[in-house]
């Protein structure tokens, strides 16, 4: 390729980017003008976009682009100057022009010259004041057979702001806020995120070392105290001068080593704190680079809803809230298909015709509202329409006709139960097949795609008022909230999105149905399988009398998977497996736990296929039921000391739900009395309390021979570094700031200090 050819190719690529950006502005502006053709700001932005495209096309020598954008600009200028009032015919033609421009800018998809000539002629006809503006303009446009790809448009017209129309080169390098933009490959971004997540995990590995250092410091204090006691006892005995000097040297050396250990421990703790903070900031920043505004998935949806509504003889408007909500780009890409399904479903099934709406006392124009927001680390989407809702009796009849349920049972189904049938494969309320619906493909596919994102979708409806879909998906696929379990002395993680529940099964709960083991769950028999067989791990004999079971579900398949031990819930940074391994059966990815050990993340969908394969081949092994009665292990006891009733009760309930035995005290004095009279495995205390504060309580505890080795966690509103140092120097093993307090942080810290609830 010659330098001139390389230059031309580069310019064409820039023109393609320019066309994509400017057609977004055009499409959004034209849809706004369709509702109110007198909006001066929208007319200005559309005219400038057409003008910019005309100039860019002329620079790169794309004559077709010059011709199309020129006649579009003429139309918009006429509207600006008051010589023309934009009517539906004009809007349709201008939208067809944006499609043409995108085809012109797309390599290997250029329209024929005849299409360009026909479009220019059509626009000239529409701009001729002597020609009456009537509906036949639309069939003329249809003859062009543009078949253009859906253009990328802004999420909703009201959100469009008039652009300042900067030079084309500048728009490609800056954002609306004037910030510089750099194009980075997805592979490089993924590599950066991978490295930052690993550095975050590495800093977490310092936690057990710090805990060990704290224990070593206490051991040294105890050793020095024991040496002092020995010295007191030996005063009554005559010691040689050498023995006295040796004893003094031992005291001096132990004191020096204790002082050195305290200094280094403080330095290490400070280093670990700063390192974890910086690693977290690095990871958050790298993750933010992957984030894109939710509006990116909506490109073309407003136009699609409008065009589909017109095809079906309906007036429909799409309103969007939360366009700037940030979401991982991988999640955005996978959300486009299910959202398109739901929007088409709302237009086709939900919104009525204008005549039906007017008879029902509604506006002729139907409204579909899509709202995006962040809630507890999830992207929450609500898609609602003001249509007629779901005909529940029609659903009930369809269930019986398809032999999905006997008529007597179907008659007793609740609204919630009826709506779940809409998500079954092949289920449709349409008797005839059209281009839009009737094939039974839609909500089933939506649910499947959402679950692949480790999310969930729920349908609600109100007769005569409309329907609402509630979707929850993770903001990113880079981290996954999981239940970590032990199978064959190895750790495995089940994504929480696929877990129905966790349970402890008694031997009497396991029954034989058709030669296979089952247990009763939510009014149905659920098959029971051993994780050790599925994951090909050696089965270890559990000493408990109950069986630990994880109930997993994928679409309509549900099974109970027996594991050896529940380790706990964890937020894991997903580490993709090496591509050279290929697809590992039943495993989707890997991760690192806080201690640096490896955990494999289970591919639940693949695991359920493995179960079906074992069932079909008759190779499913039975799980041994322990009939011998084993004395139940004692629960570990925790003392919670806090003067706030709310905080006290919150911590008590969290720990009780996790299986711990919990006692409470209202202040340090009350806590000290409880510690001296009862046995505990862990103390959790606040700092600022009446009568005796937390620092005094911990100091007293460390001086007591019986209690000095008891693990201590401080939970305080004070999150300054000097407050942390004060608590740790007093003898606390763990310091948790209430400002960053959440359920998982407390429970994870308790497990780190004393392990699970059972001794």
GROMACS .gro file of N, CA and C in nm, residues 555-691:
model
  411
  555UNK      N    1  -3.247  -2.188   3.461
  555UNK     CA    2  -3.374  -2.199   3.391
  555UNK      C    3  -3.464  -2.297   3.466
  556UNK      N    4  -3.511  -2.405   3.402
  556UNK     CA    5  -3.602  -2.496   3.471
  556UNK      C    6  -3.532  -2.616   3.534
  557UNK      N    7  -3.399  -2.621   3.529
  557UNK     CA    8  -3.323  -2.731   3.589
  557UNK      C    9  -3.280  -2.692   3.730
  558UNK      N   10  -3.306  -2.781   3.826
  558UNK     CA   11  -3.269  -2.753   3.966
  558UNK      C   12  -3.220  -2.881   4.031
  559UNK      N   13  -3.107  -2.870   4.103
  559UNK     CA   14  -3.049  -2.985   4.173
  559UNK      C   15  -2.985  -2.938   4.302
  560UNK      N   16  -2.973  -3.032   4.395
  560UNK     CA   17  -2.899  -3.007   4.517
  560UNK      C   18  -2.761  -3.071   4.506
  561UNK      N   19  -2.657  -2.992   4.529
  561UNK     CA   20  -2.519  -3.041   4.519
  561UNK      C   21  -2.462  -3.052   4.660
  562UNK      N   22  -2.424  -3.173   4.698
  562UNK     CA   23  -2.371  -3.198   4.832
  562UNK      C   24  -2.223  -3.164   4.836
  563UNK      N   25  -2.183  -3.081   4.932
  563UNK     CA   26  -2.043  -3.042   4.950
  563UNK      C   27  -2.001  -3.080   5.092
  564UNK      N   28  -1.873  -3.061   5.120
  564UNK     CA   29  -1.822  -3.101   5.251
  564UNK      C   30  -1.833  -2.991   5.355
  565UNK      N   31  -1.816  -2.866   5.309
  565UNK     CA   32  -1.815  -2.756   5.407
  565UNK      C   33  -1.848  -2.625   5.339
  566UNK      N   34  -1.924  -2.539   5.407
  566UNK     CA   35  -1.947  -2.403   5.361
  566UNK      C   36  -1.836  -2.315   5.418
  567UNK      N   37  -1.756  -2.255   5.333
  567UNK     CA   38  -1.650  -2.166   5.380
  567UNK      C   39  -1.705  -2.025   5.402
  568UNK      N   40  -1.792  -1.980   5.313
  568UNK     CA   41  -1.853  -1.848   5.332
  568UNK      C   42  -1.867  -1.773   5.201
  569UNK      N   43  -1.936  -1.659   5.207
  569UNK     CA   44  -1.955  -1.575   5.089
  569UNK      C   45  -1.832  -1.487   5.069
  570UNK      N   46  -1.792  -1.472   4.943
  570UNK     CA   47  -1.677  -1.390   4.910
  570UNK      C   48  -1.703  -1.314   4.780
  571UNK      N   49  -1.644  -1.195   4.770
  571UNK     CA   50  -1.642  -1.123   4.643
  571UNK      C   51  -1.510  -1.155   4.575
  572UNK      N   52  -1.517  -1.223   4.462
  572UNK     CA   53  -1.397  -1.274   4.396
  572UNK      C   54  -1.368  -1.196   4.269
  573UNK      N   55  -1.240  -1.166   4.247
  573UNK     CA   56  -1.195  -1.105   4.123
  573UNK      C   57  -1.174  -1.218   4.022
  574UNK      N   58  -1.250  -1.216   3.914
  574UNK     CA   59  -1.248  -1.325   3.817
  574UNK      C   60  -1.118  -1.324   3.739
  575UNK      N   61  -1.051  -1.438   3.736
  575UNK     CA   62  -0.928  -1.455   3.659
  575UNK      C   63  -0.955  -1.559   3.551
  576UNK      N   64  -0.959  -1.519   3.424
  576UNK     CA   65  -0.988  -1.617   3.317
  576UNK      C   66  -0.883  -1.727   3.313
  577UNK      N   67  -0.927  -1.846   3.277
  577UNK     CA   68  -0.834  -1.958   3.264
  577UNK      C   69  -0.751  -1.942   3.138
  578UNK      N   70  -0.633  -2.000   3.139
  578UNK     CA   71  -0.544  -1.995   3.023
  578UNK      C   72  -0.615  -2.058   2.902
  579UNK      N   73  -0.612  -1.987   2.789
  579UNK     CA   74  -0.681  -2.035   2.670
  579UNK      C   75  -0.630  -2.171   2.624
  580UNK      N   76  -0.505  -2.203   2.657
  580UNK     CA   77  -0.449  -2.331   2.614
  580UNK      C   78  -0.517  -2.449   2.682
  581UNK      N   79  -0.586  -2.423   2.793
  581UNK     CA   80  -0.658  -2.530   2.862
  581UNK      C   81  -0.788  -2.566   2.791
  582UNK      N   82  -0.835  -2.478   2.703
  582UNK     CA   83  -0.964  -2.501   2.640
  582UNK      C   84  -1.076  -2.486   2.741
  583UNK      N   85  -1.190  -2.549   2.713
  583UNK     CA   86  -1.304  -2.545   2.805
  583UNK      C   87  -1.286  -2.653   2.910
  584UNK      N   88  -1.270  -2.610   3.035
  584UNK     CA   89  -1.258  -2.704   3.147
  584UNK      C   90  -1.398  -2.741   3.194
  585UNK      N   91  -1.427  -2.868   3.200
  585UNK     CA   92  -1.560  -2.914   3.236
  585UNK      C   93  -1.603  -2.862   3.373
  586UNK      N   94  -1.721  -2.801   3.375
  586UNK     CA   95  -1.787  -2.753   3.498
  586UNK      C   96  -1.717  -2.634   3.563
  587UNK      N   97  -1.615  -2.579   3.500
  587UNK     CA   98  -1.540  -2.466   3.557
  587UNK      C   99  -1.542  -2.350   3.458
  588UNK      N  100  -1.570  -2.228   3.508
  588UNK     CA  101  -1.575  -2.111   3.420
  588UNK      C  102  -1.452  -2.022   3.433
  589UNK      N  103  -1.394  -2.013   3.553
  589UNK     CA  104  -1.281  -1.923   3.574
  589UNK      C  105  -1.216  -1.958   3.707
  590UNK      N  106  -1.114  -1.881   3.741
  590UNK     CA  107  -1.047  -1.897   3.869
  590UNK      C  108  -1.047  -1.767   3.946
  591UNK      N  109  -0.998  -1.772   4.069
  591UNK     CA  110  -0.987  -1.652   4.153
  591UNK      C  111  -0.891  -1.684   4.266
  592UNK      N  112  -0.854  -1.580   4.339
  592UNK     CA  113  -0.767  -1.596   4.455
  592UNK      C  114  -0.842  -1.552   4.580
  593UNK      N  115  -0.831  -1.632   4.685
  593UNK     CA  116  -0.888  -1.594   4.813
  593UNK      C  117  -0.795  -1.498   4.885
  594UNK      N  118  -0.841  -1.445   4.998
  594UNK     CA  119  -0.763  -1.345   5.071
  594UNK      C  120  -0.626  -1.398   5.113
  595UNK      N  121  -0.618  -1.527   5.139
  595UNK     CA  122  -0.489  -1.583   5.182
  595UNK      C  123  -0.400  -1.621   5.065
  596UNK      N  124  -0.444  -1.590   4.942
  596UNK     CA  125  -0.364  -1.620   4.825
  596UNK      C  126  -0.390  -1.757   4.765
  597UNK      N  127  -0.472  -1.838   4.830
  597UNK     CA  128  -0.501  -1.972   4.776
  597UNK      C  129  -0.597  -1.961   4.658
  598UNK      N  130  -0.590  -2.061   4.570
  598UNK     CA  131  -0.668  -2.059   4.447
  598UNK      C  132  -0.806  -2.120   4.472
  599UNK      N  133  -0.908  -2.059   4.411
  599UNK     CA  134  -1.043  -2.114   4.413
  599UNK      C  135  -1.093  -2.117   4.269
  600UNK      N  136  -1.157  -2.225   4.230
  600UNK     CA  137  -1.214  -2.238   4.096
  600UNK      C  138  -1.362  -2.203   4.101
  601UNK      N  139  -1.406  -2.120   4.004
  601UNK     CA  140  -1.545  -2.076   3.998
  601UNK      C  141  -1.623  -2.174   3.911
  602UNK      N  142  -1.731  -2.226   3.966
  602UNK     CA  143  -1.809  -2.330   3.899
  602UNK      C  144  -1.894  -2.269   3.787
  603UNK      N  145  -1.895  -2.337   3.672
  603UNK     CA  146  -1.986  -2.304   3.563
  603UNK      C  147  -2.115  -2.382   3.589
  604UNK      N  148  -2.214  -2.318   3.648
  604UNK     CA  149  -2.335  -2.387   3.693
  604UNK      C  150  -2.410  -2.450   3.576
  605UNK      N  151  -2.420  -2.377   3.466
  605UNK     CA  152  -2.492  -2.430   3.349
  605UNK      C  153  -2.424  -2.557   3.299
  606UNK      N  154  -2.292  -2.556   3.292
  606UNK     CA  155  -2.217  -2.674   3.248
  606UNK      C  156  -2.231  -2.788   3.349
  607UNK      N  157  -2.231  -2.753   3.479
  607UNK     CA  158  -2.245  -2.856   3.582
  607UNK      C  159  -2.381  -2.926   3.573
  608UNK      N  160  -2.485  -2.851   3.545
  608UNK     CA  161  -2.618  -2.913   3.531
  608UNK      C  162  -2.623  -3.005   3.409
  609UNK      N  163  -2.551  -2.968   3.304
  609UNK     CA  164  -2.543  -3.059   3.188
  609UNK      C  165  -2.470  -3.187   3.226
  610UNK      N  166  -2.367  -3.175   3.310
  610UNK     CA  167  -2.295  -3.293   3.356
  610UNK      C  168  -2.386  -3.384   3.438
  611UNK      N  169  -2.472  -3.323   3.520
  611UNK     CA  170  -2.566  -3.402   3.599
  611UNK      C  171  -2.660  -3.480   3.507
  612UNK      N  172  -2.714  -3.410   3.405
  612UNK     CA  173  -2.805  -3.478   3.312
  612UNK      C  174  -2.734  -3.592   3.241
  613UNK      N  175  -2.608  -3.572   3.207
  613UNK     CA  176  -2.532  -3.677   3.138
  613UNK      C  177  -2.514  -3.799   3.229
  614UNK      N  178  -2.484  -3.775   3.356
  614UNK     CA  179  -2.469  -3.886   3.450
  614UNK      C  180  -2.601  -3.959   3.470
  615UNK      N  181  -2.710  -3.883   3.473
  615UNK     CA  182  -2.842  -3.946   3.489
  615UNK      C  183  -2.876  -4.033   3.369
  616UNK      N  184  -2.847  -3.981   3.249
  616UNK     CA  185  -2.881  -4.055   3.127
  616UNK      C  186  -2.799  -4.182   3.112
  617UNK      N  187  -2.676  -4.181   3.163
  617UNK     CA  188  -2.590  -4.299   3.152
  617UNK      C  189  -2.601  -4.391   3.273
  618UNK      N  190  -2.679  -4.348   3.373
  618UNK     CA  191  -2.698  -4.432   3.491
  618UNK      C  192  -2.576  -4.442   3.579
  619UNK      N  193  -2.485  -4.344   3.572
  619UNK     CA  194  -2.360  -4.350   3.649
  619UNK      C  195  -2.361  -4.259   3.771
  620UNK      N  196  -2.478  -4.206   3.806
  620UNK     CA  197  -2.485  -4.116   3.920
  620UNK      C  198  -2.468  -4.194   4.050
  621UNK      N  199  -2.370  -4.156   4.130
  621UNK     CA  200  -2.341  -4.228   4.254
  621UNK      C  201  -2.434  -4.182   4.366
  622UNK      N  202  -2.460  -4.274   4.458
  622UNK     CA  203  -2.540  -4.240   4.574
  622UNK      C  204  -2.452  -4.176   4.681
  623UNK      N  205  -2.513  -4.089   4.759
  623UNK     CA  206  -2.443  -4.022   4.869
  623UNK      C  207  -2.471  -4.098   4.997
  624UNK      N  208  -2.365  -4.132   5.069
  624UNK     CA  209  -2.382  -4.208   5.193
  624UNK      C  210  -2.454  -4.122   5.295
  625UNK      N  211  -2.556  -4.180   5.359
  625UNK     CA  212  -2.631  -4.110   5.463
  625UNK      C  213  -2.580  -4.157   5.598
  626UNK      N  214  -2.537  -4.064   5.680
  626UNK     CA  215  -2.479  -4.099   5.811
  626UNK      C  216  -2.590  -4.116   5.912
  627UNK      N  217  -2.616  -4.239   5.948
  627UNK     CA  218  -2.723  -4.265   6.044
  627UNK      C  219  -2.674  -4.258   6.187
  628UNK      N  220  -2.542  -4.267   6.204
  628UNK     CA  221  -2.489  -4.262   6.340
  628UNK      C  222  -2.507  -4.123   6.398
  629UNK      N  223  -2.551  -4.116   6.520
  629UNK     CA  224  -2.575  -3.987   6.583
  629UNK      C  225  -2.444  -3.929   6.634
  630UNK      N  226  -2.413  -3.811   6.588
  630UNK     CA  227  -2.290  -3.744   6.629
  630UNK      C  228  -2.328  -3.626   6.716
  631UNK      N  229  -2.261  -3.612   6.826
  631UNK     CA  230  -2.290  -3.501   6.915
  631UNK      C  231  -2.264  -3.370   6.842
  632UNK      N  232  -2.361  -3.283   6.843
  632UNK     CA  233  -2.349  -3.157   6.771
  632UNK      C  234  -2.235  -3.073   6.826
  633UNK      N  235  -2.153  -3.023   6.733
  633UNK     CA  236  -2.041  -2.941   6.775
  633UNK      C  237  -2.093  -2.813   6.841
  634UNK      N  238  -2.025  -2.772   6.944
  634UNK     CA  239  -2.066  -2.652   7.015
  634UNK      C  240  -2.045  -2.530   6.928
  635UNK      N  241  -2.136  -2.434   6.943
  635UNK     CA  242  -2.124  -2.310   6.867
  635UNK      C  243  -2.026  -2.216   6.936
  636UNK      N  244  -1.950  -2.145   6.856
  636UNK     CA  245  -1.856  -2.049   6.912
  636UNK      C  246  -1.932  -1.928   6.964
  637UNK      N  247  -1.882  -1.874   7.080
  637UNK     CA  248  -1.952  -1.765   7.147
  637UNK      C  249  -1.879  -1.633   7.121
  638UNK      N  250  -1.958  -1.530   7.097
  638UNK     CA  251  -1.903  -1.397   7.070
  638UNK      C  252  -1.971  -1.298   7.164
  639UNK      N  253  -1.891  -1.210   7.223
  639UNK     CA  254  -1.945  -1.102   7.307
  639UNK      C  255  -1.938  -0.972   7.229
  640UNK      N  256  -2.053  -0.907   7.212
  640UNK     CA  257  -2.062  -0.778   7.143
  640UNK      C  258  -2.083  -0.669   7.248
  641UNK      N  259  -1.991  -0.572   7.253
  641UNK     CA  260  -1.997  -0.463   7.350
  641UNK      C  261  -2.014  -0.332   7.275
  642UNK      N  262  -2.130  -0.266   7.292
  642UNK     CA  263  -2.156  -0.139   7.225
  642UNK      C  264  -2.269  -0.069   7.299
  643UNK      N  265  -2.254   0.062   7.319
  643UNK     CA  266  -2.358   0.136   7.391
  643UNK      C  267  -2.476   0.174   7.302
  644UNK      N  268  -2.465   0.152   7.170
  644UNK     CA  269  -2.575   0.181   7.079
  644UNK      C  270  -2.661   0.057   7.062
  645UNK      N  271  -2.789   0.069   7.095
  645UNK     CA  272  -2.880  -0.045   7.083
  645UNK      C  273  -2.891  -0.090   6.938
  646UNK      N  274  -2.895   0.006   6.845
  646UNK     CA  275  -2.910  -0.029   6.703
  646UNK      C  276  -2.791  -0.109   6.654
  647UNK      N  277  -2.669  -0.059   6.682
  647UNK     CA  278  -2.549  -0.129   6.637
  647UNK      C  279  -2.539  -0.266   6.704
  648UNK      N  280  -2.571  -0.269   6.832
  648UNK     CA  281  -2.563  -0.394   6.908
  648UNK      C  282  -2.656  -0.501   6.847
  649UNK      N  283  -2.780  -0.461   6.820
  649UNK     CA  284  -2.876  -0.557   6.766
  649UNK      C  285  -2.842  -0.598   6.624
  650UNK      N  286  -2.791  -0.503   6.545
  650UNK     CA  287  -2.751  -0.537   6.407
  650UNK      C  288  -2.642  -0.643   6.406
  651UNK      N  289  -2.537  -0.620   6.487
  651UNK     CA  290  -2.428  -0.716   6.493
  651UNK      C  291  -2.476  -0.850   6.549
  652UNK      N  292  -2.561  -0.846   6.650
  652UNK     CA  293  -2.610  -0.970   6.711
  652UNK      C  294  -2.687  -1.055   6.609
  653UNK      N  295  -2.776  -0.990   6.532
  653UNK     CA  296  -2.856  -1.064   6.436
  653UNK      C  297  -2.771  -1.119   6.322
  654UNK      N  298  -2.675  -1.040   6.276
  654UNK     CA  299  -2.586  -1.089   6.170
  654UNK      C  300  -2.512  -1.214   6.214
  655UNK      N  301  -2.459  -1.209   6.336
  655UNK     CA  302  -2.380  -1.322   6.386
  655UNK      C  303  -2.468  -1.442   6.418
  656UNK      N  304  -2.588  -1.417   6.470
  656UNK     CA  305  -2.681  -1.528   6.497
  656UNK      C  306  -2.720  -1.598   6.368
  657UNK      N  307  -2.746  -1.518   6.264
  657UNK     CA  308  -2.786  -1.577   6.136
  657UNK      C  309  -2.674  -1.662   6.076
  658UNK      N  310  -2.550  -1.628   6.108
  658UNK     CA  311  -2.437  -1.706   6.058
  658UNK      C  312  -2.410  -1.829   6.146
  659UNK      N  313  -2.481  -1.842   6.259
  659UNK     CA  314  -2.470  -1.962   6.341
  659UNK      C  315  -2.393  -1.946   6.470
  660UNK      N  316  -2.343  -1.826   6.499
  660UNK     CA  317  -2.267  -1.805   6.623
  660UNK      C  318  -2.362  -1.785   6.741
  661UNK      N  319  -2.311  -1.816   6.861
  661UNK     CA  320  -2.383  -1.787   6.985
  661UNK      C  321  -2.336  -1.650   7.031
  662UNK      N  322  -2.429  -1.557   7.053
  662UNK     CA  323  -2.393  -1.417   7.076
  662UNK      C  324  -2.449  -1.368   7.209
  663UNK      N  325  -2.362  -1.301   7.286
  663UNK     CA  326  -2.404  -1.229   7.406
  663UNK      C  327  -2.373  -1.081   7.385
  664UNK      N  328  -2.445  -0.992   7.455
  664UNK     CA  329  -2.425  -0.849   7.437
  664UNK      C  330  -2.400  -0.782   7.571
  665UNK      N  331  -2.330  -0.668   7.564
  665UNK     CA  332  -2.304  -0.585   7.682
  665UNK      C  333  -2.320  -0.440   7.640
  666UNK      N  334  -2.367  -0.354   7.736
  666UNK     CA  335  -2.404  -0.217   7.701
  666UNK      C  336  -2.288  -0.120   7.711
  667UNK      N  337  -2.179  -0.157   7.779
  667UNK     CA  338  -2.061  -0.071   7.785
  667UNK      C  339  -1.942  -0.155   7.828
  668UNK      N  340  -1.825  -0.089   7.844
  668UNK     CA  341  -1.705  -0.162   7.877
  668UNK      C  342  -1.711  -0.232   8.012
  669UNK      N  343  -1.772  -0.167   8.112
  669UNK     CA  344  -1.781  -0.227   8.244
  669UNK      C  345  -1.868  -0.352   8.241
  670UNK      N  346  -1.982  -0.342   8.174
  670UNK     CA  347  -2.071  -0.457   8.159
  670UNK      C  348  -2.001  -0.569   8.083
  671UNK      N  349  -1.925  -0.532   7.981
  671UNK     CA  350  -1.851  -0.631   7.904
  671UNK      C  351  -1.742  -0.699   7.986
  672UNK      N  352  -1.671  -0.621   8.070
  672UNK     CA  353  -1.565  -0.677   8.154
  672UNK      C  354  -1.622  -0.778   8.253
  673UNK      N  355  -1.737  -0.747   8.311
  673UNK     CA  356  -1.801  -0.840   8.403
  673UNK      C  357  -1.841  -0.969   8.332
  674UNK      N  358  -1.890  -0.956   8.208
  674UNK     CA  359  -1.930  -1.074   8.132
  674UNK      C  360  -1.809  -1.159   8.097
  675UNK      N  361  -1.698  -1.095   8.060
  675UNK     CA  362  -1.577  -1.168   8.023
  675UNK      C  363  -1.522  -1.248   8.141
  676UNK      N  364  -1.532  -1.191   8.261
  676UNK     CA  365  -1.477  -1.259   8.378
  676UNK      C  366  -1.565  -1.374   8.427
  677UNK      N  367  -1.694  -1.370   8.391
  677UNK     CA  368  -1.785  -1.472   8.443
  677UNK      C  369  -1.820  -1.580   8.341
  678UNK      N  370  -1.794  -1.556   8.213
  678UNK     CA  371  -1.830  -1.653   8.110
  678UNK      C  372  -1.714  -1.672   8.013
  679UNK      N  373  -1.724  -1.778   7.932
  679UNK     CA  374  -1.621  -1.807   7.832
  679UNK      C  375  -1.669  -1.761   7.695
  680UNK      N  376  -1.578  -1.696   7.621
  680UNK     CA  377  -1.609  -1.648   7.486
  680UNK      C  378  -1.494  -1.682   7.392
  681UNK      N  379  -1.526  -1.688   7.262
  681UNK     CA  380  -1.425  -1.714   7.160
  681UNK      C  381  -1.379  -1.586   7.092
  682UNK      N  382  -1.456  -1.477   7.106
  682UNK     CA  383  -1.421  -1.351   7.039
  682UNK      C  384  -1.491  -1.237   7.111
  683UNK      N  385  -1.420  -1.123   7.118
  683UNK     CA  386  -1.477  -0.999   7.171
  683UNK      C  387  -1.485  -0.897   7.059
  684UNK      N  388  -1.604  -0.839   7.038
  684UNK     CA  389  -1.624  -0.729   6.943
  684UNK      C  390  -1.668  -0.608   7.024
  685UNK      N  391  -1.589  -0.500   7.020
  685UNK     CA  392  -1.617  -0.386   7.106
  685UNK      C  393  -1.608  -0.254   7.032
  686UNK      N  394  -1.689  -0.157   7.079
  686UNK     CA  395  -1.680  -0.019   7.034
  686UNK      C  396  -1.570   0.049   7.116
  687UNK      N  397  -1.534   0.173   7.081
  687UNK     CA  398  -1.433   0.247   7.159
  687UNK      C  399  -1.500   0.344   7.255
  688UNK      N  400  -1.579   0.436   7.204
  688UNK     CA  401  -1.639   0.539   7.289
  688UNK      C  402  -1.764   0.486   7.358
  689UNK      N  403  -1.753   0.459   7.490
  689UNK     CA  404  -1.865   0.408   7.569
  689UNK      C  405  -1.857   0.466   7.710
  690UNK      N  406  -1.972   0.478   7.779
  690UNK     CA  407  -1.970   0.529   7.917
  690UNK      C  408  -1.909   0.427   8.013
  691UNK      N  409  -1.873   0.477   8.132
  691UNK     CA  410  -1.815   0.397   8.243
  691UNK      C  411  -1.678   0.340   8.207
   0.00000   0.00000   0.00000
